[in-house]
Short mmCIF file of C-alpha atoms and ligand atoms in Angstrom, two decimals:
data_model
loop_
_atom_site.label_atom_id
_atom_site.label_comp_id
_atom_site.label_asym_id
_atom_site.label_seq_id
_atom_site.Cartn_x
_atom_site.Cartn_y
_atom_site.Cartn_z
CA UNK A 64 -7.83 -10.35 -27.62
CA UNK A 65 -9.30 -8.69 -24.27
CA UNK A 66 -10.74 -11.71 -22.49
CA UNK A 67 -7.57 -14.57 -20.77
CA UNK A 68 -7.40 -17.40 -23.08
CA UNK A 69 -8.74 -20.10 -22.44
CA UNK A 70 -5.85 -22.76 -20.77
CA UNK A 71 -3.96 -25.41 -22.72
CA UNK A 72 -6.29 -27.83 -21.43
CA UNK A 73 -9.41 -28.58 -19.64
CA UNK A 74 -7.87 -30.75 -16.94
CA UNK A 75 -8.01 -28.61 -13.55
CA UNK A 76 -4.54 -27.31 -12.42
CA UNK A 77 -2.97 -29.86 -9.63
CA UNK A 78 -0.65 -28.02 -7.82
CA UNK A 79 0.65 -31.74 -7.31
CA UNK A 80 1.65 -31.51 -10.74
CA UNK A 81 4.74 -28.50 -9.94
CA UNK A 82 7.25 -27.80 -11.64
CA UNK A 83 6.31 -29.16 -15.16
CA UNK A 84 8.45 -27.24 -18.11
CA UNK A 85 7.04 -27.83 -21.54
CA UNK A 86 8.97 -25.30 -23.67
CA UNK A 87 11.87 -23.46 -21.66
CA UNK A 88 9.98 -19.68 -20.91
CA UNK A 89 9.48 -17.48 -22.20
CA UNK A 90 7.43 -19.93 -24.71
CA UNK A 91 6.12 -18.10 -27.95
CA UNK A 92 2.86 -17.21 -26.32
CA UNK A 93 4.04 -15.33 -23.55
CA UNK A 94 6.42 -13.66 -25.18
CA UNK A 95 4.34 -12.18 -27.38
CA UNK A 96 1.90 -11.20 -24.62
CA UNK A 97 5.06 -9.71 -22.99
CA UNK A 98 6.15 -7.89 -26.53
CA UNK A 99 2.43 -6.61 -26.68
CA UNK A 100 2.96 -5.26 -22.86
CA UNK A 101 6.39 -3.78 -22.80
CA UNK A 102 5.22 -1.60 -25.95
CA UNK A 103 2.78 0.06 -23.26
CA UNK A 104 4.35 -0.05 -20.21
CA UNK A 105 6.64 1.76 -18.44
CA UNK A 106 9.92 0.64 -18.74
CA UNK A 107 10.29 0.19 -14.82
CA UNK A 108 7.57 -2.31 -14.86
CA UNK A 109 8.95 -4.60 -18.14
CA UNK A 110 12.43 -4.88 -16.32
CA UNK A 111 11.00 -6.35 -13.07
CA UNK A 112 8.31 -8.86 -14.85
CA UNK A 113 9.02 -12.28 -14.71
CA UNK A 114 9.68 -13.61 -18.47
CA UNK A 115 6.56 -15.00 -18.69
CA UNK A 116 2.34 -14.51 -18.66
CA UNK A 117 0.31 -16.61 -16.45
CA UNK A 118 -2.69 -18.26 -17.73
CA UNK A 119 -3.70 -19.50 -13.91
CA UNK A 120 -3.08 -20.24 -10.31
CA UNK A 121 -3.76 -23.21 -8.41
CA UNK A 122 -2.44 -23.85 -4.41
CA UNK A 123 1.59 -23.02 -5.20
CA UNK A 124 0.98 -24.62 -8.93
CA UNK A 125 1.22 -21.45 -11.76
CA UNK A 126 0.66 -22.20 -15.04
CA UNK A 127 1.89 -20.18 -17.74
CA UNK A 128 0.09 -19.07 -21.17
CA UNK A 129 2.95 -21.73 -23.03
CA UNK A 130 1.40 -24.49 -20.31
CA UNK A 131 4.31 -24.63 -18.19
CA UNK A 132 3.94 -25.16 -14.53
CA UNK A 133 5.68 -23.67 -12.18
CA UNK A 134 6.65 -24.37 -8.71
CA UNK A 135 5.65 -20.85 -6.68
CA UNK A 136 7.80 -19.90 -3.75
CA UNK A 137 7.11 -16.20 -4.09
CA UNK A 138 3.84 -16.76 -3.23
CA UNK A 139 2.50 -13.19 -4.66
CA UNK A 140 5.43 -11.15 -2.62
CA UNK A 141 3.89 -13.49 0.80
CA UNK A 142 0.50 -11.41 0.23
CA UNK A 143 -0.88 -14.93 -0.97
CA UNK A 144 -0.61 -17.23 2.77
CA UNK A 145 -2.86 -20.15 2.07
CA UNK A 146 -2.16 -21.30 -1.78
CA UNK A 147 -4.48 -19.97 -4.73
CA UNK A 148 -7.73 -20.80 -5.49
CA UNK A 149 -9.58 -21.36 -2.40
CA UNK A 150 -12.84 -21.36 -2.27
CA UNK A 151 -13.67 -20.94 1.53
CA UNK A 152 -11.55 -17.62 1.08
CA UNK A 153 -13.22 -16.87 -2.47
CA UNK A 154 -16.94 -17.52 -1.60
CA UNK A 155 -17.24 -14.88 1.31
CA UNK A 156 -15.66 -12.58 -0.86
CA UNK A 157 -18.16 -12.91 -3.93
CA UNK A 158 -21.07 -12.71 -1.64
CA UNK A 159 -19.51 -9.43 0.12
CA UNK A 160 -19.15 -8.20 -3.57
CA UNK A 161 -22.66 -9.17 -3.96
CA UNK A 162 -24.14 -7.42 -0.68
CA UNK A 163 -22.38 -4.77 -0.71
CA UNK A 164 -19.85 -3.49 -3.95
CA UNK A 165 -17.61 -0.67 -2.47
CA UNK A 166 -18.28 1.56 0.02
CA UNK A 167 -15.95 4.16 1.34
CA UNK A 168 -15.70 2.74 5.21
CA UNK A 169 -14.27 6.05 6.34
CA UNK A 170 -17.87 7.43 6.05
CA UNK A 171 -20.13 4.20 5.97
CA UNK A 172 -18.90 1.74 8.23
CA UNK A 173 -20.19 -2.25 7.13
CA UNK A 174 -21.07 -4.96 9.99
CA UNK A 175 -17.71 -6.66 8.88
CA UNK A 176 -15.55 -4.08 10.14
CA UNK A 177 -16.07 -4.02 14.24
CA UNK A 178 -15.67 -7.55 14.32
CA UNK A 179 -12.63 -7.93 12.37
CA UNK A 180 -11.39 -5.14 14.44
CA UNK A 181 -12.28 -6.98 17.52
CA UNK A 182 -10.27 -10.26 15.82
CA UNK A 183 -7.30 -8.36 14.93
CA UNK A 184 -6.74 -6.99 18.61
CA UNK A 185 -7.42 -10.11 20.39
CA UNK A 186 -4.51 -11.82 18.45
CA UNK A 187 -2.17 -9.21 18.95
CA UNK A 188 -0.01 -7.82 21.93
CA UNK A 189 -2.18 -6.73 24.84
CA UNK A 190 -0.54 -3.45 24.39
CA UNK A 191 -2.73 -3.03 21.32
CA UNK A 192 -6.25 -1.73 21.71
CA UNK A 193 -6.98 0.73 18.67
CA UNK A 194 -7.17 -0.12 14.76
CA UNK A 195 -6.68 2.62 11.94
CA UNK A 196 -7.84 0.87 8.18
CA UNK A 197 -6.12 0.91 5.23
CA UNK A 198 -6.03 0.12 2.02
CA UNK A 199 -2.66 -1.97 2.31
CA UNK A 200 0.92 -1.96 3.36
CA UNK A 201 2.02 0.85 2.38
CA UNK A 202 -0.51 2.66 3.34
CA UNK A 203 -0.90 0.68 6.90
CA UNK A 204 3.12 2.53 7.44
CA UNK A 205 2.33 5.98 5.92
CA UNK A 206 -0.21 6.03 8.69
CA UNK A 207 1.84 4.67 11.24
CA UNK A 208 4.16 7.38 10.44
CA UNK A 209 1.43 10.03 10.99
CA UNK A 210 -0.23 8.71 14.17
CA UNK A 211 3.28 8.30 15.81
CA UNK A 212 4.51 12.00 15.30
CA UNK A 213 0.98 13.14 16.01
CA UNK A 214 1.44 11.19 19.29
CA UNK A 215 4.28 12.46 20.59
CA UNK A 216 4.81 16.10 18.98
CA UNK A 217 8.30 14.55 17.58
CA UNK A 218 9.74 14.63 13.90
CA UNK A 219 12.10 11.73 13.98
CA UNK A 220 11.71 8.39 13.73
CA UNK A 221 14.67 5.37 14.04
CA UNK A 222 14.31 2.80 11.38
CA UNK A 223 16.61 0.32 9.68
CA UNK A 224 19.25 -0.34 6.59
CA UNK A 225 18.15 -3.48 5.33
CA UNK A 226 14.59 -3.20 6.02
CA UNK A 227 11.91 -2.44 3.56
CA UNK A 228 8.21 -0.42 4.18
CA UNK A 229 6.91 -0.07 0.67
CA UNK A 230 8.05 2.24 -2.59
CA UNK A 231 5.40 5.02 -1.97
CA UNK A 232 7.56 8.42 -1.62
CA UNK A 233 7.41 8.70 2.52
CA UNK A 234 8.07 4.52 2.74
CA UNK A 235 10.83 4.49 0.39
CA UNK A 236 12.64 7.10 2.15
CA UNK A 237 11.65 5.42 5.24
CA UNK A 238 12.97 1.91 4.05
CA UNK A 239 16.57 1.62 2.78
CA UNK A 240 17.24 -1.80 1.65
CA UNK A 241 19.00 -0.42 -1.63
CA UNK A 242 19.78 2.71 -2.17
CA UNK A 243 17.90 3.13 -5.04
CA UNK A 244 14.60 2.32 -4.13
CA UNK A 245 14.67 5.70 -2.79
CA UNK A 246 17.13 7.54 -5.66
CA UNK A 247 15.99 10.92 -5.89
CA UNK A 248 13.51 10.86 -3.04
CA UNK A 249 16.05 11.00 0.82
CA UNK A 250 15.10 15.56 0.60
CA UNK A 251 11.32 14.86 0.14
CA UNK A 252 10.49 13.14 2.98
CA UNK A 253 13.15 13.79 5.84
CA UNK A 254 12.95 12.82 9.54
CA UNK A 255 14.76 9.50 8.92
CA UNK A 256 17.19 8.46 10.82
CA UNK A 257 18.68 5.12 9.53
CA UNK A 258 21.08 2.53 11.89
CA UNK A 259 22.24 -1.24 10.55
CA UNK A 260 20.13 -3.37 11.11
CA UNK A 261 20.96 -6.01 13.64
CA UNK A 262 22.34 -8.42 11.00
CA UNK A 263 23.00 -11.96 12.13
CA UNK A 264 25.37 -12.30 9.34
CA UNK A 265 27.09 -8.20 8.38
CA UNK A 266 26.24 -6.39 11.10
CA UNK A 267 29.65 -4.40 11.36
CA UNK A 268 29.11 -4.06 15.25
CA UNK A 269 30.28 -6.23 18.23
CA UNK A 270 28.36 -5.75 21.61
CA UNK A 271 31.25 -4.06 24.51
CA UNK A 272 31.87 -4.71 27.62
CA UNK A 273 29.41 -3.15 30.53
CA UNK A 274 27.15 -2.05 27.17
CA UNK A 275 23.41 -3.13 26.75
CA UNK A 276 24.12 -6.45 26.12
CA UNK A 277 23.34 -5.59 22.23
CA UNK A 278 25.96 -4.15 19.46
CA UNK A 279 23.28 -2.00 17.60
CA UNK A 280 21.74 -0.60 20.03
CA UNK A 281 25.23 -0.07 21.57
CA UNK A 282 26.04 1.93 18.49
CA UNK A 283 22.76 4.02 18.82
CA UNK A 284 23.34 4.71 22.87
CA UNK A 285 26.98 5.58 22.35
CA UNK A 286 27.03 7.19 18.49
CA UNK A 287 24.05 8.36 17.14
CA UNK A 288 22.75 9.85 20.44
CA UNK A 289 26.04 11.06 21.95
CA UNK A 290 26.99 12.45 18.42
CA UNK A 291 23.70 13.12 16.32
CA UNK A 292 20.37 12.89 17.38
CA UNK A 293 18.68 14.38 20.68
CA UNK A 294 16.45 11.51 21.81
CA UNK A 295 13.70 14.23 23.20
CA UNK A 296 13.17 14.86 18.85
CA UNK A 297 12.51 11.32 18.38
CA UNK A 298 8.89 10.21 17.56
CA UNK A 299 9.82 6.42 17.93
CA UNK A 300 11.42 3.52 16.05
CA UNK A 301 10.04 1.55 12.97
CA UNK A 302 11.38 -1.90 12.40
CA UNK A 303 10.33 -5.05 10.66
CA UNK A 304 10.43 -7.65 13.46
CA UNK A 305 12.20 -9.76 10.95
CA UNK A 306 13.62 -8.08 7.79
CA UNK A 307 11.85 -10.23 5.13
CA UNK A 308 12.63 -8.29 1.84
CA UNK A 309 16.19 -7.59 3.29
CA UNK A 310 17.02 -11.00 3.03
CA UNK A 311 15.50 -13.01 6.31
CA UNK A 312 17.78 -10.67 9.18
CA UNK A 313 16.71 -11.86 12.36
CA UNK A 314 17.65 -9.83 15.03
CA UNK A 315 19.58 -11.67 18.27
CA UNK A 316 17.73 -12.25 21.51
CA UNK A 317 19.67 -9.35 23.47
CA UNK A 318 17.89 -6.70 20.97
CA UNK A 319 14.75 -6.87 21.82
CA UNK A 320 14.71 -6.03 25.69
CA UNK A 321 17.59 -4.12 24.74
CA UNK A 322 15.53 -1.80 21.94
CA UNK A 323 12.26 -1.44 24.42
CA UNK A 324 14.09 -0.11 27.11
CA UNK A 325 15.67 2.52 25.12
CA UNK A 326 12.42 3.23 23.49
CA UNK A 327 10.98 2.77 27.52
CA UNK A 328 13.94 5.36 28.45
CA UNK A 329 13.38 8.36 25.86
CA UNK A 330 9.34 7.86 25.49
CA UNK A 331 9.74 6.40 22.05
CA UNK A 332 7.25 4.38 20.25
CA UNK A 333 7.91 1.52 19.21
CA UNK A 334 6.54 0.32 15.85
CA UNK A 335 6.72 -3.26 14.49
CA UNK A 336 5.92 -3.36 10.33
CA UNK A 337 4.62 -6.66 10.77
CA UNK A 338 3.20 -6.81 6.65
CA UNK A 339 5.33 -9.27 5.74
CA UNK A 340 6.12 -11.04 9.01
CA UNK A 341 2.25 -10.48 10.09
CA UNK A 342 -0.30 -13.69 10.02
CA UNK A 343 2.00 -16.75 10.25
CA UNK A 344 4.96 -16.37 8.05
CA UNK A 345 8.11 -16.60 11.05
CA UNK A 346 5.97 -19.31 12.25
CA UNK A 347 3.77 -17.52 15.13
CA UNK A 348 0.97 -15.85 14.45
CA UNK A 349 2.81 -12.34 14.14
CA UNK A 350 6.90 -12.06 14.93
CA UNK A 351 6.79 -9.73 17.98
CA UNK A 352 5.14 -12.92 19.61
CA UNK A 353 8.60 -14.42 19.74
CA UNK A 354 9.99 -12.14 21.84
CA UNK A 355 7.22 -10.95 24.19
CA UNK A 356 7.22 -7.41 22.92
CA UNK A 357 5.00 -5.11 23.40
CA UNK A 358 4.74 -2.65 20.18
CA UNK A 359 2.97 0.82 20.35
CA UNK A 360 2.08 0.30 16.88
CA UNK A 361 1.80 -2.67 14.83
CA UNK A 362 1.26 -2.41 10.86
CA UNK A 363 -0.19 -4.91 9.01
CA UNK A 364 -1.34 -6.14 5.39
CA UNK A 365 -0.59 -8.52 2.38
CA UNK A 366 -1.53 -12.16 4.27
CA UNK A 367 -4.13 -10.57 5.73
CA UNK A 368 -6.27 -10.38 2.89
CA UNK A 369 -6.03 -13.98 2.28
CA UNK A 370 -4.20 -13.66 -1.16
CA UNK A 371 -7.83 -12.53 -2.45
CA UNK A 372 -8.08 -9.37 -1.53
CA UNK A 373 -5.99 -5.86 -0.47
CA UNK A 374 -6.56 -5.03 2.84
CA UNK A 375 -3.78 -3.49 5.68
CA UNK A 376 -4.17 -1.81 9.28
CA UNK A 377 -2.33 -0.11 11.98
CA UNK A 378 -2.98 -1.02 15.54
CA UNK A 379 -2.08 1.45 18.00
CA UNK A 380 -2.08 1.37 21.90
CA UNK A 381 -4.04 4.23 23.89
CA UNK A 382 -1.36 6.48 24.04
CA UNK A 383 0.18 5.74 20.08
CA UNK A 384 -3.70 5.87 18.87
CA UNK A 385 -5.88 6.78 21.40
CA UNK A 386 -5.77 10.19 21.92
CA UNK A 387 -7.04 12.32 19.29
CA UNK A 388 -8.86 12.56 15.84
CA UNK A 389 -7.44 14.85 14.04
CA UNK A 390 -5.13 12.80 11.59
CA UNK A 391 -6.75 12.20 8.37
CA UNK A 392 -5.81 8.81 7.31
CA UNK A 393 -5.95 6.25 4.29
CA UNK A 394 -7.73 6.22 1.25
CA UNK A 395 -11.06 4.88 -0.23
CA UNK A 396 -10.92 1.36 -1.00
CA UNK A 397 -9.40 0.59 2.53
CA UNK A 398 -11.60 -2.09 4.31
CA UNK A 399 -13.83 -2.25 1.14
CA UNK A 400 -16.45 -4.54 2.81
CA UNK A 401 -15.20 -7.66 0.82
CA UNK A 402 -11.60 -7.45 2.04
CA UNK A 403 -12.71 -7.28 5.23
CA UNK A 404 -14.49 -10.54 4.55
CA UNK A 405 -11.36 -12.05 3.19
CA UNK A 406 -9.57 -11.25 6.14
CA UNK A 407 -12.43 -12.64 8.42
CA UNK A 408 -12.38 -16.02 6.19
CA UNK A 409 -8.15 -15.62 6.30
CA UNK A 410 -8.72 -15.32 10.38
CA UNK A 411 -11.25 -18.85 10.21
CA UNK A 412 -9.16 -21.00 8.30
CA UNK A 413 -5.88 -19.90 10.89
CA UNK A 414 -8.45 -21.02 13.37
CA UNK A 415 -9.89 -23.93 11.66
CA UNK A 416 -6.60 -25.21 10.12
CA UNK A 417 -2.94 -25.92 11.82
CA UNK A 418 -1.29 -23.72 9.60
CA UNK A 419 1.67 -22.27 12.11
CA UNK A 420 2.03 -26.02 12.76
CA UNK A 421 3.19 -26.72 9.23
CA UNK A 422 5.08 -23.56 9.11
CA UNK A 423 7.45 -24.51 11.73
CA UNK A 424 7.46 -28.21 9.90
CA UNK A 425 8.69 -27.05 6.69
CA UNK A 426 11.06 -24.41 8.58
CA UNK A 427 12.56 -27.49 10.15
CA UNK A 428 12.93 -29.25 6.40
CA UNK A 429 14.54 -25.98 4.81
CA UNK A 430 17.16 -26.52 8.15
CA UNK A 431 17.75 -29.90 7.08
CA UNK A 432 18.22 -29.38 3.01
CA UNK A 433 19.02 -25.59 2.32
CA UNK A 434 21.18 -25.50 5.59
CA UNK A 435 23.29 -27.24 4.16
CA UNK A 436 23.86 -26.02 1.31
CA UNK A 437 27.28 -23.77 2.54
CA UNK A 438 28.64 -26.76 3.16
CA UNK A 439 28.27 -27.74 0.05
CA UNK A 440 28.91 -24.77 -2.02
CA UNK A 441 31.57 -22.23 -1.24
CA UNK A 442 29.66 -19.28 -2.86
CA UNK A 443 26.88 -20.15 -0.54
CA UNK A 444 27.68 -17.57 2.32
CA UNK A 445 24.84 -17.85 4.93
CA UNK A 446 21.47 -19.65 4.66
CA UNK A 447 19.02 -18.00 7.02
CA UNK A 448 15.66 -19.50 7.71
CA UNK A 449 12.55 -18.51 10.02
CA UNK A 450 9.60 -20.34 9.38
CA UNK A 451 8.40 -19.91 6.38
CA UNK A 452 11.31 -16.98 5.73
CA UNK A 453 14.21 -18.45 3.49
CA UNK A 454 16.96 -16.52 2.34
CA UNK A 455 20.19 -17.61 0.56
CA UNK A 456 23.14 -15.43 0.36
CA UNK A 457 25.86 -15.52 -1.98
CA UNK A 458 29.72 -14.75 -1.96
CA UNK A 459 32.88 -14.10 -4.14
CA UNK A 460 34.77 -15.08 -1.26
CA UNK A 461 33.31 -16.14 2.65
CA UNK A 462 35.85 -14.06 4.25
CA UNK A 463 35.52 -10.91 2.63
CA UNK A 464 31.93 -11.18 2.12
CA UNK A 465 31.56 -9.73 -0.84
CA UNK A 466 28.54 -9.57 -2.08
CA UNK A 467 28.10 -12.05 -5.30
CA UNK A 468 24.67 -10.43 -7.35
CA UNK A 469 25.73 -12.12 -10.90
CA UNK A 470 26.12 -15.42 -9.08
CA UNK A 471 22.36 -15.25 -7.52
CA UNK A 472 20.91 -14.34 -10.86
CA UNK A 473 22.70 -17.39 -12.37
CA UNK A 474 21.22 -19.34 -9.60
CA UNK A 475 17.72 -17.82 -10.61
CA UNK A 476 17.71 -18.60 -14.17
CA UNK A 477 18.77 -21.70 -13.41
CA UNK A 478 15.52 -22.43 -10.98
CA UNK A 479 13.47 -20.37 -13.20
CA UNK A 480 14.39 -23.21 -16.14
CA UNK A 481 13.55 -26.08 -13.79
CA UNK A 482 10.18 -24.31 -13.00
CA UNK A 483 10.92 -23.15 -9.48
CA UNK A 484 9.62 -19.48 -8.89
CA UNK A 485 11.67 -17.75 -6.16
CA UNK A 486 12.39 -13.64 -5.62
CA UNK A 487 15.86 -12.57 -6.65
CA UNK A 488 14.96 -9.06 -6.50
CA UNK A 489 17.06 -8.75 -3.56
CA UNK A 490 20.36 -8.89 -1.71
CA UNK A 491 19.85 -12.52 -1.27
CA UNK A 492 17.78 -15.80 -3.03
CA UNK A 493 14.75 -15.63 -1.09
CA UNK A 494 12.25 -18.51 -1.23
CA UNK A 495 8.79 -18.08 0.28
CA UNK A 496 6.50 -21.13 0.14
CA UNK A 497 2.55 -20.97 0.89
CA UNK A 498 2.58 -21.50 4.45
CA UNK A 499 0.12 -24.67 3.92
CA UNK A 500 2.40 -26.22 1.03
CA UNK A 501 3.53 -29.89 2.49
CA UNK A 502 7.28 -30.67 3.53
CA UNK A 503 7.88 -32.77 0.43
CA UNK A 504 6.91 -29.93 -2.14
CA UNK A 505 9.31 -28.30 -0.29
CA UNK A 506 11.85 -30.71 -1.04
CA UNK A 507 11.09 -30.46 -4.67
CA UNK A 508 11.80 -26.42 -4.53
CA UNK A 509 14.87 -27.09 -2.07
CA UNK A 510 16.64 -29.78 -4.48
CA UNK A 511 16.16 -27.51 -7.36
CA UNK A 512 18.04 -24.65 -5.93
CA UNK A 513 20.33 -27.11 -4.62
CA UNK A 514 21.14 -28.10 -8.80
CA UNK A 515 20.85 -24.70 -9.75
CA UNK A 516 23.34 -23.76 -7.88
CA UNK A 517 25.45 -26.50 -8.82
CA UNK A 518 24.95 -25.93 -12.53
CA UNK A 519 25.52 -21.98 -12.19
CA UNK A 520 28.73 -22.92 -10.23
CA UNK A 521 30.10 -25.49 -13.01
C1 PLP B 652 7.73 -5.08 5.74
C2 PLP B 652 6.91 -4.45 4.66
N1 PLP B 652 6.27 -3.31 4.91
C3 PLP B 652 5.49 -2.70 3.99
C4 PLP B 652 5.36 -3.23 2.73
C5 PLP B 652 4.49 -2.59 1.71
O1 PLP B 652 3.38 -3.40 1.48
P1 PLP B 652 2.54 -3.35 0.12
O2 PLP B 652 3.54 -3.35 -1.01
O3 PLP B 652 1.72 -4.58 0.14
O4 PLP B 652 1.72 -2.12 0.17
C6 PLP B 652 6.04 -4.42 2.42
C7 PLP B 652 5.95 -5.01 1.06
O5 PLP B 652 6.75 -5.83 0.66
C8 PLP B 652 6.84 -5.05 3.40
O6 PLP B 652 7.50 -6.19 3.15
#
């Protein structure tokens, strides 16, 4: 067999129809499509695969090759905004495929790409008046990297325990949201230097007295540049406005002003990874928004293809970006002339459509039914929600804190049985619904978890 088989039945998937479990997964059929796979892959890849094969998508409906339907809160890693299968997203894309196949649009730039350019930056932070392609992610924060010691002549940059950048070598060692994402990588790519990130719920800091008004970057005023670091080496900070991967950490108010006047102070620049939080997921637009700051750089990616295509960027203000040419950046298939479609469809239908309008609805439902769940449950340790960021934590005990990773995968094979597709890759449960799935699906995923948790706890 080379070609998908053909599904179950003819009826079109209704994502109405979600969760639906047939025969409890993996059903015979995908696991011998999985058997067939794992005897080719490379081991790293079988471990992390869900245990079963999808046969198709539909809205936050996936259907597996055994007919199960799954409920899909993991929406492709948040690179897939808007639900599956659209066709206004789809349709540009084919005739972009049509028109033009690849091109390379660091040599031959398409009409698509100076007015999705021009989109991007009127969106964005006024400080922002340059865009860099790439290919995605990843590459969006290898180039940030680049541009911002390029920019100021410095070899450090700040960034963040808990946060994540991507798993290439230079954004692993960048990112440190477990250690072992980077194992074997921290000599190869030094320059790092990596604080706590503000957690709501572990940061081990308290603000003091007559201090900035903020406990981390207390610590990095009166520590790490007393003790450590000259500030006149440092290129700038990188931080995810909201740590997504990390578990949902959203930074307190006092941060923020706190942050850009040390950057202000020392000439820093101030980058905000915005690929996961980027294009509606915290329920604005992009995250910085929520805070009025002003980044020198601003990375973006995975919603921004629309979930059809790869596409990323890095905008940069004058003095981040727009001083000099000499950094080669990115790679071939950034801005291939259909992604940039996708992302000029994704832009229409954010226009068109009151998507950050239902985000902030079903942030307010996940308050009312997974907020409560620590009441509830004793191993439930914090619940943190931002839009359409939701993040579960478990405990052996609430005082200690200690962490409770056997617990969440019970929890997760528990959902997984019921149908409900959620990442447990991570320090905590995360659930991340299409940001146009209605408040009652919602309430299907949220009362799942809510007996999953129950029946791992029994
Ligand atoms: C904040 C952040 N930055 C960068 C990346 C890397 O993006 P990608 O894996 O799409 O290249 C991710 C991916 O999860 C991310 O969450």
């Amino acid at each position: 067999m080379s070609a998908p088989s053909a599904p179950l039945t003819d009826a079109p998937l209704d994502p109405a129809s979600a969760p639906s479990i047939r025969v409890p997964p993996p059903g015979p059929h995908s696991r011998e499509r999985l058997a067939r796979l794992a005897a080719v892959a490379y081991p790293g890849l079988s471990s992390e695969i869900a245990p079963f094969v999808i046969s198709r998508k539909r809205g936050w409906a996936v259907e597996d090759v055994d007919g199960n339907v799954y409920l899909d809160l993991i929406s492709a890693s948040a690179s897939v905004p808007l639900g599956a299968g659209r066709e206004d997203l789809i349709d540009p894309v084919i005739e972009a495929l049509r028109r033009y196949g690849n091109e390379d649009s660091h040599s031959l730039a398409s009409e698509l790409m100076a007015p999705l350019a021009e989109q991007l930056l009127a969106i964005t932070p006024d400080s922002l008046t340059r865009v860099d392609i790439a290919l995605n992610g990843t590459e969006a924060v290898e180039i940030a990297l680049k541009v911002m010691r390029r920019a100021t002549g410095r070899p450090l940059v700040l960034a963040f325990m808990g946060a994540y950048h991507g798993e290439s070598t230079t954004t692993a060692t960048l990112g440190a949201e477990r250690f072992d994402i980077a194992s074997g990588l921290r000599h190869l790519s030094p320059g790092f230097v990596h604080v706590p990130y503000p957690h709501p719920y572990r940061s081990p800091f308290r603000p003091r007295p007559g201090g900035t008004g903020d406990a981390t970057v207390d610590y990095l005023r009166d520590h790490v540049l007393f003790h450590a670091i000259d500030p006149r080496d440092v290129a700038g900070v990188i931080i995810e406005p909201i740590a997504g991967s990390g578990g949902v950490l959203v930074p307190p108010d006092g941060f923020w002003p706190a942050l850009t006047e040390l950057c202000r102070e020392h000439g820093w620049l101030l980058c905000a990874d915005e690929v996961k939080t980027g294009f509606g997921r915290s329920g604005t637009m992009f995250a910085v928004e929520q805070w009025g700051v002003q980044p020198d750089l601003m990375c973006l990616g995975k919603a921004m293809g629309g979930g059809v295509m790869p596409i990323g960027a890095v905008l940069g203000s004058e003095r981040a970006m727009g001083g000099f040419d000499d950094v080669p950046t990115g790679s071939t298939w950034a801005w291939l002339p259909a992604a940039c479609a996708a992302a000029l469809a994704t832009l229409e239908v954010f226009r068109r459509e009151p998507v950050l309008e239902n985000v902030r609805a079903l942030d307010v439902r996940a308050r009312e039914t997974l907020g409560r769940l620590p009441e509830r449950y004793e191993s439930v340790g914090d619940v943190r929600i931002k839009g359409g960021f939701m993040a579960v934590e478990f405990v052996r005990d609430r005082e200690t804190k200690e962490r409770a990773p056997e617990l969440q995968e019970a929890v997760a094979g528990e959902c997984l049985r019921r149908g409900l597709l959620a990442d447990s890759s991570t320090t905590s449960y995360n659930l991340q619904p299409s940001l146009v799935m209605p408040v009652e699906i919602l309430d299907r995923a949220t009362a799942i978890v809510d007996e999953a948790i129950a029946a791992a706890t029994a």
